[in-house]
Amino acid sequence: VTAKYVIIFITVQYNVTYAVDGQSEHVHFYDYGPKDIATIFFYMLIAIILHAVIQEYILDKINRRLHLSKTKHSKFNESGQLALFYLLSFTWGASILTAVKFTMKPTSLWKNYPHTRMLFQVKFFYICQIAYWLHALPELYFQKIRKEDVPRQLCYICLYIAHISGAYILNLQHLGLILMVPHYLVELIFHASRLFYFSDENKQKGFTIWALLFVMARLLTLTLSVLTFGFGLARVENPDFAIADVSFNVLTVRISCLTAICLTQAWMMWKFINFQLKKWRENVQNQIPKKKITNIRSKPTKKEPNRG
């Protein structure tokens, strides 16, 4: 009995085998269900353990060498953890897209909806994503995050959980995967640039690359979302809401999803613009005192008269 319960926590559940026409081999797909909660909980614990190991054996040792302030210390830890996660997630997601070839067929985002059949790597990717962002909630307490930083981190953690879980439950795994990969690449560049900036403040070229890719990622997200919800799924809309068929392609759900994505992208652009304006003002203020100092130094001094 214990072994059966352990398997529920460790292995991926809801395996479904399909026979392909004209072939003797069977293809294994996966659905989702309530047992996934146990699997997500187990991998959330694994993420907490890995978080502590990375913090103690990698980030803390680097912090001791850099001698950072308390503010930079917390930001360095945050960027260090997220940079490693974004790197692994981007590599993993890109390999899935290459193998499944979602990007070669844009119509696959809405064709044959609902996409209830998931490959093992797709389902395991979503389970690990949800587990990681759920583990970030107790880490706010374990890492003793400053009270000023808790609302900001809590906001983006909840947004990740809501969007990834929504794509998983509403059978929009293809769209979610395609949108996550470029977004993770942009976030990887940002946090890697911040790590280099903490080691040497003169290294700021990475932020310029991040700014350009950030805007492109927002445009890509809005374009694919409008194309999928506004045009693709609208052509194969269901007349009634059918939970038994696991189909959520109704007007109310599509409008809600598209509204949530558009509001999130608008909020991210608003934060991005405010960040760029704040950075520009700081650069202007830093240049004004330098100009005054150079002007004062350039004034000729009067020579004292020679005394007999």
PDB file of C-alpha atoms in Angstrom:
ATOM      1  CA  VAL A   1       0.000   0.000   0.000  1.00  0.00           C
ATOM      2  CA  THR A   2       2.848   2.361   0.850  1.00  0.00           C
ATOM      3  CA  ALA A   3       4.507   1.667  -2.483  1.00  0.00           C
ATOM      4  CA  LYS A   4       1.318   2.589  -4.343  1.00  0.00           C
ATOM      5  CA  TYR A   5       1.102   5.938  -2.571  1.00  0.00           C
ATOM      6  CA  VAL A   6       4.785   6.633  -3.158  1.00  0.00           C
ATOM      7  CA  ILE A   7       4.343   6.021  -6.882  1.00  0.00           C
ATOM      8  CA  ILE A   8       1.542   8.613  -6.963  1.00  0.00           C
ATOM      9  CA  PHE A   9       3.946  11.242  -5.605  1.00  0.00           C
ATOM     10  CA  ILE A  10       6.979  10.384  -7.726  1.00  0.00           C
ATOM     11  CA  THR A  11       5.797   9.209 -11.133  1.00  0.00           C
ATOM     12  CA  VAL A  12       3.720  11.104 -13.677  1.00  0.00           C
ATOM     13  CA  GLN A  13       0.112   9.914 -13.570  1.00  0.00           C
ATOM     14  CA  TYR A  14      -2.690   9.372 -16.114  1.00  0.00           C
ATOM     15  CA  ASN A  15      -0.813   7.418 -18.730  1.00  0.00           C
ATOM     16  CA  VAL A  16      -2.924   6.656 -21.807  1.00  0.00           C
ATOM     17  CA  THR A  17      -1.770   4.341 -24.602  1.00  0.00           C
ATOM     18  CA  TYR A  18      -2.985   4.817 -28.165  1.00  0.00           C
ATOM     19  CA  ALA A  19      -2.505   2.537 -31.157  1.00  0.00           C
ATOM     20  CA  VAL A  20      -1.517   4.345 -34.336  1.00  0.00           C
ATOM     21  CA  ASP A  21      -3.234   3.181 -37.509  1.00  0.00           C
ATOM     22  CA  GLY A  22      -1.057   0.945 -39.646  1.00  0.00           C
ATOM     23  CA  GLN A  23       1.641   0.562 -36.987  1.00  0.00           C
ATOM     24  CA  SER A  24       2.191  -2.160 -34.423  1.00  0.00           C
ATOM     25  CA  GLU A  25       3.821   0.237 -31.929  1.00  0.00           C
ATOM     26  CA  HIS A  26       1.755   2.029 -29.296  1.00  0.00           C
ATOM     27  CA  VAL A  27       2.145   5.714 -28.501  1.00  0.00           C
ATOM     28  CA  HIS A  28       2.068   6.802 -24.864  1.00  0.00           C
ATOM     29  CA  PHE A  29       0.340  10.052 -23.965  1.00  0.00           C
ATOM     30  CA  TYR A  30      -0.661  11.636 -20.682  1.00  0.00           C
ATOM     31  CA  ASP A  31      -3.744  13.432 -19.398  1.00  0.00           C
ATOM     32  CA  TYR A  32      -4.082  15.487 -16.227  1.00  0.00           C
ATOM     33  CA  GLY A  33      -6.157  14.980 -13.104  1.00  0.00           C
ATOM     34  CA  PRO A  34      -6.333  15.417  -9.302  1.00  0.00           C
ATOM     35  CA  LYS A  35      -3.406  13.055  -8.679  1.00  0.00           C
ATOM     36  CA  ASP A  36      -1.101  15.614 -10.274  1.00  0.00           C
ATOM     37  CA  ILE A  37      -1.395  17.639  -7.059  1.00  0.00           C
ATOM     38  CA  ALA A  38       0.560  14.957  -5.192  1.00  0.00           C
ATOM     39  CA  THR A  39       3.244  14.873  -7.898  1.00  0.00           C
ATOM     40  CA  ILE A  40       3.532  18.669  -7.893  1.00  0.00           C
ATOM     41  CA  PHE A  41       3.847  18.653  -4.090  1.00  0.00           C
ATOM     42  CA  PHE A  42       6.696  16.114  -4.219  1.00  0.00           C
ATOM     43  CA  TYR A  43       8.689  18.070  -6.797  1.00  0.00           C
ATOM     44  CA  MET A  44       8.013  21.274  -4.867  1.00  0.00           C
ATOM     45  CA  LEU A  45       9.879  19.701  -1.938  1.00  0.00           C
ATOM     46  CA  ILE A  46      12.697  18.722  -4.301  1.00  0.00           C
ATOM     47  CA  ALA A  47      12.871  22.338  -5.505  1.00  0.00           C
ATOM     48  CA  ILE A  48      13.136  23.596  -1.910  1.00  0.00           C
ATOM     49  CA  ILE A  49      16.057  21.253  -1.255  1.00  0.00           C
ATOM     50  CA  LEU A  50      17.855  22.248  -4.461  1.00  0.00           C
ATOM     51  CA  HIS A  51      17.264  25.919  -3.658  1.00  0.00           C
ATOM     52  CA  ALA A  52      18.991  25.502  -0.282  1.00  0.00           C
ATOM     53  CA  VAL A  53      21.914  23.592  -1.807  1.00  0.00           C
ATOM     54  CA  ILE A  54      22.526  26.222  -4.507  1.00  0.00           C
ATOM     55  CA  GLN A  55      22.265  29.003  -1.941  1.00  0.00           C
ATOM     56  CA  GLU A  56      24.715  27.471   0.510  1.00  0.00           C
ATOM     57  CA  TYR A  57      27.349  25.981  -1.771  1.00  0.00           C
ATOM     58  CA  ILE A  58      27.377  28.484  -4.656  1.00  0.00           C
ATOM     59  CA  LEU A  59      25.749  31.849  -3.987  1.00  0.00           C
ATOM     60  CA  ASP A  60      26.910  32.320  -0.389  1.00  0.00           C
ATOM     61  CA  LYS A  61      30.520  31.642  -1.354  1.00  0.00           C
ATOM     62  CA  ILE A  62      30.372  34.186  -4.182  1.00  0.00           C
ATOM     63  CA  ASN A  63      28.754  36.749  -1.858  1.00  0.00           C
ATOM     64  CA  ARG A  64      31.620  36.463   0.605  1.00  0.00           C
ATOM     65  CA  ARG A  65      34.123  37.310  -2.106  1.00  0.00           C
ATOM     66  CA  LEU A  66      32.167  40.258  -3.510  1.00  0.00           C
ATOM     67  CA  HIS A  67      31.396  41.863  -0.105  1.00  0.00           C
ATOM     68  CA  LEU A  68      27.996  43.169  -1.232  1.00  0.00           C
ATOM     69  CA  SER A  69      25.667  45.352   0.806  1.00  0.00           C
ATOM     70  CA  LYS A  70      22.443  43.947   2.297  1.00  0.00           C
ATOM     71  CA  THR A  71      20.325  45.305  -0.561  1.00  0.00           C
ATOM     72  CA  LYS A  72      22.614  43.961  -3.264  1.00  0.00           C
ATOM     73  CA  HIS A  73      23.048  40.734  -1.320  1.00  0.00           C
ATOM     74  CA  SER A  74      19.323  39.887  -1.502  1.00  0.00           C
ATOM     75  CA  LYS A  75      19.100  40.896  -5.168  1.00  0.00           C
ATOM     76  CA  PHE A  76      22.184  38.829  -5.994  1.00  0.00           C
ATOM     77  CA  ASN A  77      20.635  35.760  -4.354  1.00  0.00           C
ATOM     78  CA  GLU A  78      17.365  36.304  -6.211  1.00  0.00           C
ATOM     79  CA  SER A  79      19.074  36.730  -9.592  1.00  0.00           C
ATOM     80  CA  GLY A  80      21.373  33.786  -8.961  1.00  0.00           C
ATOM     81  CA  GLN A  81      18.502  31.399  -8.272  1.00  0.00           C
ATOM     82  CA  LEU A  82      16.327  32.692 -11.115  1.00  0.00           C
ATOM     83  CA  ALA A  83      19.153  32.798 -13.675  1.00  0.00           C
ATOM     84  CA  LEU A  84      19.888  29.111 -13.131  1.00  0.00           C
ATOM     85  CA  PHE A  85      16.181  28.223 -13.282  1.00  0.00           C
ATOM     86  CA  TYR A  86      15.604  30.260 -16.455  1.00  0.00           C
ATOM     87  CA  LEU A  87      18.651  28.689 -18.096  1.00  0.00           C
ATOM     88  CA  LEU A  88      17.466  25.146 -17.417  1.00  0.00           C
ATOM     89  CA  SER A  89      13.853  25.919 -18.331  1.00  0.00           C
ATOM     90  CA  PHE A  90      14.785  27.680 -21.574  1.00  0.00           C
ATOM     91  CA  THR A  91      17.059  24.817 -22.639  1.00  0.00           C
ATOM     92  CA  TRP A  92      14.453  22.221 -21.722  1.00  0.00           C
ATOM     93  CA  GLY A  93      11.581  24.098 -23.392  1.00  0.00           C
ATOM     94  CA  ALA A  94      13.585  24.783 -26.553  1.00  0.00           C
ATOM     95  CA  SER A  95      14.475  21.082 -26.847  1.00  0.00           C
ATOM     96  CA  ILE A  96      10.774  20.166 -26.549  1.00  0.00           C
ATOM     97  CA  LEU A  97       9.810  22.681 -29.227  1.00  0.00           C
ATOM     98  CA  THR A  98      12.534  21.330 -31.494  1.00  0.00           C
ATOM     99  CA  ALA A  99      11.419  17.726 -31.009  1.00  0.00           C
ATOM    100  CA  VAL A 100       7.669  18.309 -31.283  1.00  0.00           C
ATOM    101  CA  LYS A 101       7.991  21.060 -33.942  1.00  0.00           C
ATOM    102  CA  PHE A 102       5.212  23.279 -32.615  1.00  0.00           C
ATOM    103  CA  THR A 103       6.834  26.368 -34.095  1.00  0.00           C
ATOM    104  CA  MET A 104       6.822  24.903 -37.622  1.00  0.00           C
ATOM    105  CA  LYS A 105       3.010  24.643 -37.541  1.00  0.00           C
ATOM    106  CA  PRO A 106       1.335  27.762 -36.110  1.00  0.00           C
ATOM    107  CA  THR A 107      -2.067  26.155 -36.710  1.00  0.00           C
ATOM    108  CA  SER A 108      -1.180  23.517 -34.093  1.00  0.00           C
ATOM    109  CA  LEU A 109      -1.987  26.144 -31.445  1.00  0.00           C
ATOM    110  CA  TRP A 110      -5.710  25.704 -32.115  1.00  0.00           C
ATOM    111  CA  LYS A 111      -5.994  22.744 -34.487  1.00  0.00           C
ATOM    112  CA  ASN A 112      -7.519  19.591 -32.955  1.00  0.00           C
ATOM    113  CA  TYR A 113      -8.370  21.435 -29.746  1.00  0.00           C
ATOM    114  CA  PRO A 114      -8.619  20.358 -26.921  1.00  0.00           C
ATOM    115  CA  HIS A 115      -5.030  19.096 -26.693  1.00  0.00           C
ATOM    116  CA  THR A 116      -5.706  16.513 -23.999  1.00  0.00           C
ATOM    117  CA  ARG A 117      -2.949  14.193 -25.174  1.00  0.00           C
ATOM    118  CA  MET A 118       0.422  15.286 -23.831  1.00  0.00           C
ATOM    119  CA  LEU A 119       3.793  13.709 -24.351  1.00  0.00           C
ATOM    120  CA  PHE A 120       5.693  12.763 -21.216  1.00  0.00           C
ATOM    121  CA  GLN A 121       8.238  15.558 -21.556  1.00  0.00           C
ATOM    122  CA  VAL A 122       5.504  18.184 -22.041  1.00  0.00           C
ATOM    123  CA  LYS A 123       3.545  17.111 -18.977  1.00  0.00           C
ATOM    124  CA  PHE A 124       6.643  16.727 -16.824  1.00  0.00           C
ATOM    125  CA  PHE A 125       7.794  20.191 -17.930  1.00  0.00           C
ATOM    126  CA  TYR A 126       4.538  21.764 -16.748  1.00  0.00           C
ATOM    127  CA  ILE A 127       4.588  19.861 -13.455  1.00  0.00           C
ATOM    128  CA  CYS A 128       8.139  21.047 -12.747  1.00  0.00           C
ATOM    129  CA  GLN A 129       7.230  24.622 -13.679  1.00  0.00           C
ATOM    130  CA  ILE A 130       4.232  24.736 -11.339  1.00  0.00           C
ATOM    131  CA  ALA A 131       6.213  23.021  -8.574  1.00  0.00           C
ATOM    132  CA  TYR A 132       9.073  25.525  -8.840  1.00  0.00           C
ATOM    133  CA  TRP A 133       6.870  28.605  -8.608  1.00  0.00           C
ATOM    134  CA  LEU A 134       4.906  27.095  -5.730  1.00  0.00           C
ATOM    135  CA  HIS A 135       8.151  26.443  -3.871  1.00  0.00           C
ATOM    136  CA  ALA A 136       9.008  30.141  -4.238  1.00  0.00           C
ATOM    137  CA  LEU A 137       6.185  31.039  -1.815  1.00  0.00           C
ATOM    138  CA  PRO A 138       7.670  29.369   1.305  1.00  0.00           C
ATOM    139  CA  GLU A 139      11.131  30.505   0.189  1.00  0.00           C
ATOM    140  CA  LEU A 140      10.035  34.072   0.926  1.00  0.00           C
ATOM    141  CA  TYR A 141      10.048  33.024   4.584  1.00  0.00           C
ATOM    142  CA  PHE A 142      13.010  30.646   4.503  1.00  0.00           C
ATOM    143  CA  GLN A 143      15.307  33.183   2.818  1.00  0.00           C
ATOM    144  CA  LYS A 144      14.155  35.986   5.154  1.00  0.00           C
ATOM    145  CA  ILE A 145      13.307  38.330   2.307  1.00  0.00           C
ATOM    146  CA  ARG A 146      13.049  41.997   3.262  1.00  0.00           C
ATOM    147  CA  LYS A 147       9.538  43.318   3.774  1.00  0.00           C
ATOM    148  CA  GLU A 148      10.058  45.866   0.993  1.00  0.00           C
ATOM    149  CA  ASP A 149      10.769  43.125  -1.545  1.00  0.00           C
ATOM    150  CA  VAL A 150       7.983  40.709  -0.540  1.00  0.00           C
ATOM    151  CA  PRO A 151       5.094  42.409  -2.464  1.00  0.00           C
ATOM    152  CA  ARG A 152       7.143  42.587  -5.681  1.00  0.00           C
ATOM    153  CA  GLN A 153       8.255  38.964  -5.547  1.00  0.00           C
ATOM    154  CA  LEU A 154       4.844  37.745  -4.407  1.00  0.00           C
ATOM    155  CA  CYS A 155       3.226  39.527  -7.355  1.00  0.00           C
ATOM    156  CA  TYR A 156       5.304  37.911 -10.112  1.00  0.00           C
ATOM    157  CA  ILE A 157       5.249  34.493  -8.402  1.00  0.00           C
ATOM    158  CA  CYS A 158       1.437  34.502  -8.350  1.00  0.00           C
ATOM    159  CA  LEU A 159       1.345  35.632 -11.989  1.00  0.00           C
ATOM    160  CA  TYR A 160       3.577  32.727 -13.021  1.00  0.00           C
ATOM    161  CA  ILE A 161       1.451  30.224 -11.092  1.00  0.00           C
ATOM    162  CA  ALA A 162      -1.810  31.577 -12.535  1.00  0.00           C
ATOM    163  CA  HIS A 163      -0.651  31.672 -16.174  1.00  0.00           C
ATOM    164  CA  ILE A 164       1.178  28.327 -16.232  1.00  0.00           C
ATOM    165  CA  SER A 165      -1.584  26.525 -14.326  1.00  0.00           C
ATOM    166  CA  GLY A 166      -4.182  28.109 -16.592  1.00  0.00           C
ATOM    167  CA  ALA A 167      -2.423  26.903 -19.725  1.00  0.00           C
ATOM    168  CA  TYR A 168      -2.120  23.412 -18.202  1.00  0.00           C
ATOM    169  CA  ILE A 169      -5.734  23.097 -17.034  1.00  0.00           C
ATOM    170  CA  LEU A 170      -7.345  24.715 -20.089  1.00  0.00           C
ATOM    171  CA  ASN A 171      -5.432  22.387 -22.463  1.00  0.00           C
ATOM    172  CA  LEU A 172      -3.403  25.240 -23.954  1.00  0.00           C
ATOM    173  CA  GLN A 173      -0.073  23.519 -23.414  1.00  0.00           C
ATOM    174  CA  HIS A 174       1.158  24.293 -26.940  1.00  0.00           C
ATOM    175  CA  LEU A 175       0.541  28.026 -26.629  1.00  0.00           C
ATOM    176  CA  GLY A 176       1.940  28.173 -23.112  1.00  0.00           C
ATOM    177  CA  LEU A 177       5.122  26.380 -24.098  1.00  0.00           C
ATOM    178  CA  ILE A 178       5.749  28.625 -27.102  1.00  0.00           C
ATOM    179  CA  LEU A 179       5.221  31.756 -25.001  1.00  0.00           C
ATOM    180  CA  MET A 180       7.324  30.560 -22.069  1.00  0.00           C
ATOM    181  CA  VAL A 181      10.508  29.812 -24.026  1.00  0.00           C
ATOM    182  CA  PRO A 182      11.186  33.354 -25.382  1.00  0.00           C
ATOM    183  CA  HIS A 183      10.017  34.889 -22.101  1.00  0.00           C
ATOM    184  CA  TYR A 184      12.486  32.750 -20.148  1.00  0.00           C
ATOM    185  CA  LEU A 185      15.261  33.750 -22.542  1.00  0.00           C
ATOM    186  CA  VAL A 186      14.585  37.443 -21.890  1.00  0.00           C
ATOM    187  CA  GLU A 187      14.482  36.919 -18.121  1.00  0.00           C
ATOM    188  CA  LEU A 188      17.692  34.877 -18.278  1.00  0.00           C
ATOM    189  CA  ILE A 189      19.503  37.757 -20.000  1.00  0.00           C
ATOM    190  CA  PHE A 190      18.206  40.251 -17.422  1.00  0.00           C
ATOM    191  CA  HIS A 191      19.255  38.288 -14.339  1.00  0.00           C
ATOM    192  CA  ALA A 192      22.591  37.280 -15.879  1.00  0.00           C
ATOM    193  CA  SER A 193      23.250  40.962 -16.655  1.00  0.00           C
ATOM    194  CA  ARG A 194      22.402  41.874 -13.083  1.00  0.00           C
ATOM    195  CA  LEU A 195      24.842  39.286 -11.768  1.00  0.00           C
ATOM    196  CA  PHE A 196      27.610  40.721 -13.951  1.00  0.00           C
ATOM    197  CA  TYR A 197      26.646  44.222 -12.827  1.00  0.00           C
ATOM    198  CA  PHE A 198      27.068  43.281  -9.163  1.00  0.00           C
ATOM    199  CA  SER A 199      30.537  41.916  -9.881  1.00  0.00           C
ATOM    200  CA  ASP A 200      31.524  44.975 -11.964  1.00  0.00           C
ATOM    201  CA  GLU A 201      29.295  48.061 -12.263  1.00  0.00           C
ATOM    202  CA  ASN A 202      30.811  48.960 -15.633  1.00  0.00           C
ATOM    203  CA  LYS A 203      29.277  45.867 -17.271  1.00  0.00           C
ATOM    204  CA  GLN A 204      25.885  47.202 -18.392  1.00  0.00           C
ATOM    205  CA  LYS A 205      25.689  46.169 -22.050  1.00  0.00           C
ATOM    206  CA  GLY A 206      23.527  43.186 -21.155  1.00  0.00           C
ATOM    207  CA  PHE A 207      20.712  45.483 -20.027  1.00  0.00           C
ATOM    208  CA  THR A 208      20.564  47.047 -23.492  1.00  0.00           C
ATOM    209  CA  ILE A 209      20.143  43.620 -25.122  1.00  0.00           C
ATOM    210  CA  TRP A 210      17.529  42.737 -22.518  1.00  0.00           C
ATOM    211  CA  ALA A 211      15.560  45.927 -23.213  1.00  0.00           C
ATOM    212  CA  LEU A 212      15.336  45.189 -26.935  1.00  0.00           C
ATOM    213  CA  LEU A 213      14.362  41.553 -26.470  1.00  0.00           C
ATOM    214  CA  PHE A 214      11.873  42.459 -23.741  1.00  0.00           C
ATOM    215  CA  VAL A 215       9.825  44.619 -26.109  1.00  0.00           C
ATOM    216  CA  MET A 216       9.999  41.974 -28.856  1.00  0.00           C
ATOM    217  CA  ALA A 217       8.836  39.256 -26.448  1.00  0.00           C
ATOM    218  CA  ARG A 218       5.837  41.357 -25.389  1.00  0.00           C
ATOM    219  CA  LEU A 219       4.851  41.911 -29.023  1.00  0.00           C
ATOM    220  CA  LEU A 220       5.256  38.203 -29.799  1.00  0.00           C
ATOM    221  CA  THR A 221       3.094  37.250 -26.816  1.00  0.00           C
ATOM    222  CA  LEU A 222       0.304  39.631 -27.783  1.00  0.00           C
ATOM    223  CA  THR A 223       0.417  38.597 -31.443  1.00  0.00           C
ATOM    224  CA  LEU A 224       0.203  34.853 -30.779  1.00  0.00           C
ATOM    225  CA  SER A 225      -2.455  35.324 -28.097  1.00  0.00           C
ATOM    226  CA  VAL A 226      -4.722  37.405 -30.343  1.00  0.00           C
ATOM    227  CA  LEU A 227      -4.134  35.000 -33.233  1.00  0.00           C
ATOM    228  CA  THR A 228      -4.997  31.957 -31.111  1.00  0.00           C
ATOM    229  CA  PHE A 229      -7.959  33.238 -29.083  1.00  0.00           C
ATOM    230  CA  GLY A 230      -9.337  35.771 -31.550  1.00  0.00           C
ATOM    231  CA  PHE A 231      -9.052  33.873 -34.834  1.00  0.00           C
ATOM    232  CA  GLY A 232      -7.946  30.249 -34.471  1.00  0.00           C
ATOM    233  CA  LEU A 233     -10.117  28.975 -31.609  1.00  0.00           C
ATOM    234  CA  ALA A 234     -13.030  31.192 -32.694  1.00  0.00           C
ATOM    235  CA  ARG A 235     -13.417  29.131 -35.873  1.00  0.00           C
ATOM    236  CA  VAL A 236     -13.861  25.872 -33.950  1.00  0.00           C
ATOM    237  CA  GLU A 237     -15.869  27.272 -31.055  1.00  0.00           C
ATOM    238  CA  ASN A 238     -18.056  24.955 -29.001  1.00  0.00           C
ATOM    239  CA  PRO A 239     -21.707  25.972 -28.637  1.00  0.00           C
ATOM    240  CA  ASP A 240     -21.850  24.926 -24.965  1.00  0.00           C
ATOM    241  CA  PHE A 241     -19.410  24.618 -22.093  1.00  0.00           C
ATOM    242  CA  ALA A 242     -18.526  20.916 -21.718  1.00  0.00           C
ATOM    243  CA  ILE A 243     -16.348  19.927 -18.788  1.00  0.00           C
ATOM    244  CA  ALA A 244     -16.810  16.227 -19.553  1.00  0.00           C
ATOM    245  CA  ASP A 245     -15.151  16.703 -22.944  1.00  0.00           C
ATOM    246  CA  VAL A 246     -12.385  18.809 -21.317  1.00  0.00           C
ATOM    247  CA  SER A 247     -13.075  21.526 -23.878  1.00  0.00           C
ATOM    248  CA  PHE A 248     -13.021  25.157 -22.750  1.00  0.00           C
ATOM    249  CA  ASN A 249     -13.354  26.737 -26.174  1.00  0.00           C
ATOM    250  CA  VAL A 250     -16.232  29.070 -25.398  1.00  0.00           C
ATOM    251  CA  LEU A 251     -16.441  32.824 -25.838  1.00  0.00           C
ATOM    252  CA  THR A 252     -16.328  33.616 -22.104  1.00  0.00           C
ATOM    253  CA  VAL A 253     -13.170  31.587 -21.482  1.00  0.00           C
ATOM    254  CA  ARG A 254     -11.406  32.955 -24.556  1.00  0.00           C
ATOM    255  CA  ILE A 255     -12.157  36.561 -23.641  1.00  0.00           C
ATOM    256  CA  SER A 256     -11.042  35.956 -20.047  1.00  0.00           C
ATOM    257  CA  CYS A 257      -7.746  34.391 -21.153  1.00  0.00           C
ATOM    258  CA  LEU A 258      -7.017  37.079 -23.709  1.00  0.00           C
ATOM    259  CA  THR A 259      -7.869  39.830 -21.218  1.00  0.00           C
ATOM    260  CA  ALA A 260      -5.602  38.322 -18.569  1.00  0.00           C
ATOM    261  CA  ILE A 261      -2.694  38.046 -21.007  1.00  0.00           C
ATOM    262  CA  CYS A 262      -3.157  41.586 -22.355  1.00  0.00           C
ATOM    263  CA  LEU A 263      -3.393  43.096 -18.862  1.00  0.00           C
ATOM    264  CA  THR A 264      -0.283  41.233 -17.747  1.00  0.00           C
ATOM    265  CA  GLN A 265       1.694  42.380 -20.789  1.00  0.00           C
ATOM    266  CA  ALA A 266       0.498  45.976 -20.313  1.00  0.00           C
ATOM    267  CA  TRP A 267       1.523  45.865 -16.643  1.00  0.00           C
ATOM    268  CA  MET A 268       4.951  44.498 -17.562  1.00  0.00           C
ATOM    269  CA  MET A 269       5.450  47.235 -20.163  1.00  0.00           C
ATOM    270  CA  TRP A 270       4.406  49.871 -17.623  1.00  0.00           C
ATOM    271  CA  LYS A 271       6.967  48.563 -15.120  1.00  0.00           C
ATOM    272  CA  PHE A 272       9.569  48.421 -17.884  1.00  0.00           C
ATOM    273  CA  ILE A 273       8.967  52.033 -18.959  1.00  0.00           C
ATOM    274  CA  ASN A 274       9.124  53.272 -15.366  1.00  0.00           C
ATOM    275  CA  PHE A 275      12.374  51.363 -14.844  1.00  0.00           C
ATOM    276  CA  GLN A 276      13.940  52.895 -17.951  1.00  0.00           C
ATOM    277  CA  LEU A 277      12.811  56.420 -16.983  1.00  0.00           C
ATOM    278  CA  LYS A 278      14.179  56.007 -13.471  1.00  0.00           C
ATOM    279  CA  LYS A 279      17.498  54.792 -14.847  1.00  0.00           C
ATOM    280  CA  TRP A 280      17.650  57.708 -17.287  1.00  0.00           C
ATOM    281  CA  ARG A 281      16.994  60.243 -14.517  1.00  0.00           C
ATOM    282  CA  GLU A 282      19.728  58.720 -12.355  1.00  0.00           C
ATOM    283  CA  ASN A 283      22.208  59.006 -15.221  1.00  0.00           C
ATOM    284  CA  VAL A 284      21.262  62.656 -15.767  1.00  0.00           C
ATOM    285  CA  GLN A 285      21.633  63.470 -12.077  1.00  0.00           C
ATOM    286  CA  ASN A 286      25.015  61.780 -11.952  1.00  0.00           C
ATOM    287  CA  GLN A 287      26.280  63.810 -14.903  1.00  0.00           C
ATOM    288  CA  ILE A 288      25.201  67.228 -13.534  1.00  0.00           C
ATOM    289  CA  PRO A 289      27.574  67.281 -10.508  1.00  0.00           C
ATOM    290  CA  LYS A 290      30.468  66.152 -12.703  1.00  0.00           C
ATOM    291  CA  LYS A 291      29.921  69.081 -15.061  1.00  0.00           C
ATOM    292  CA  LYS A 292      29.830  71.528 -12.150  1.00  0.00           C
ATOM    293  CA  ILE A 293      33.035  70.143 -10.706  1.00  0.00           C
ATOM    294  CA  THR A 294      34.842  70.389 -14.034  1.00  0.00           C
ATOM    295  CA  ASN A 295      33.638  73.991 -14.475  1.00  0.00           C
ATOM    296  CA  ILE A 296      34.865  74.974 -11.017  1.00  0.00           C
ATOM    297  CA  ARG A 297      38.236  73.396 -11.621  1.00  0.00           C
ATOM    298  CA  SER A 298      38.600  75.055 -15.013  1.00  0.00           C
ATOM    299  CA  LYS A 299      38.272  78.611 -13.568  1.00  0.00           C
ATOM    300  CA  PRO A 300      41.663  80.424 -13.458  1.00  0.00           C
ATOM    301  CA  THR A 301      42.885  81.336  -9.987  1.00  0.00           C
ATOM    302  CA  LYS A 302      44.239  84.778  -9.302  1.00  0.00           C
ATOM    303  CA  LYS A 303      47.907  84.904  -8.551  1.00  0.00           C
ATOM    304  CA  GLU A 304      48.926  86.586  -5.337  1.00  0.00           C
ATOM    305  CA  PRO A 305      51.080  89.706  -5.776  1.00  0.00           C
ATOM    306  CA  ASN A 306      54.758  89.268  -5.150  1.00  0.00           C
ATOM    307  CA  ARG A 307      55.828  90.543  -1.831  1.00  0.00           C
ATOM    308  CA  GLY A 308      59.059  92.474  -1.574  1.00  0.00           C
TER     309      GLY A 308
END
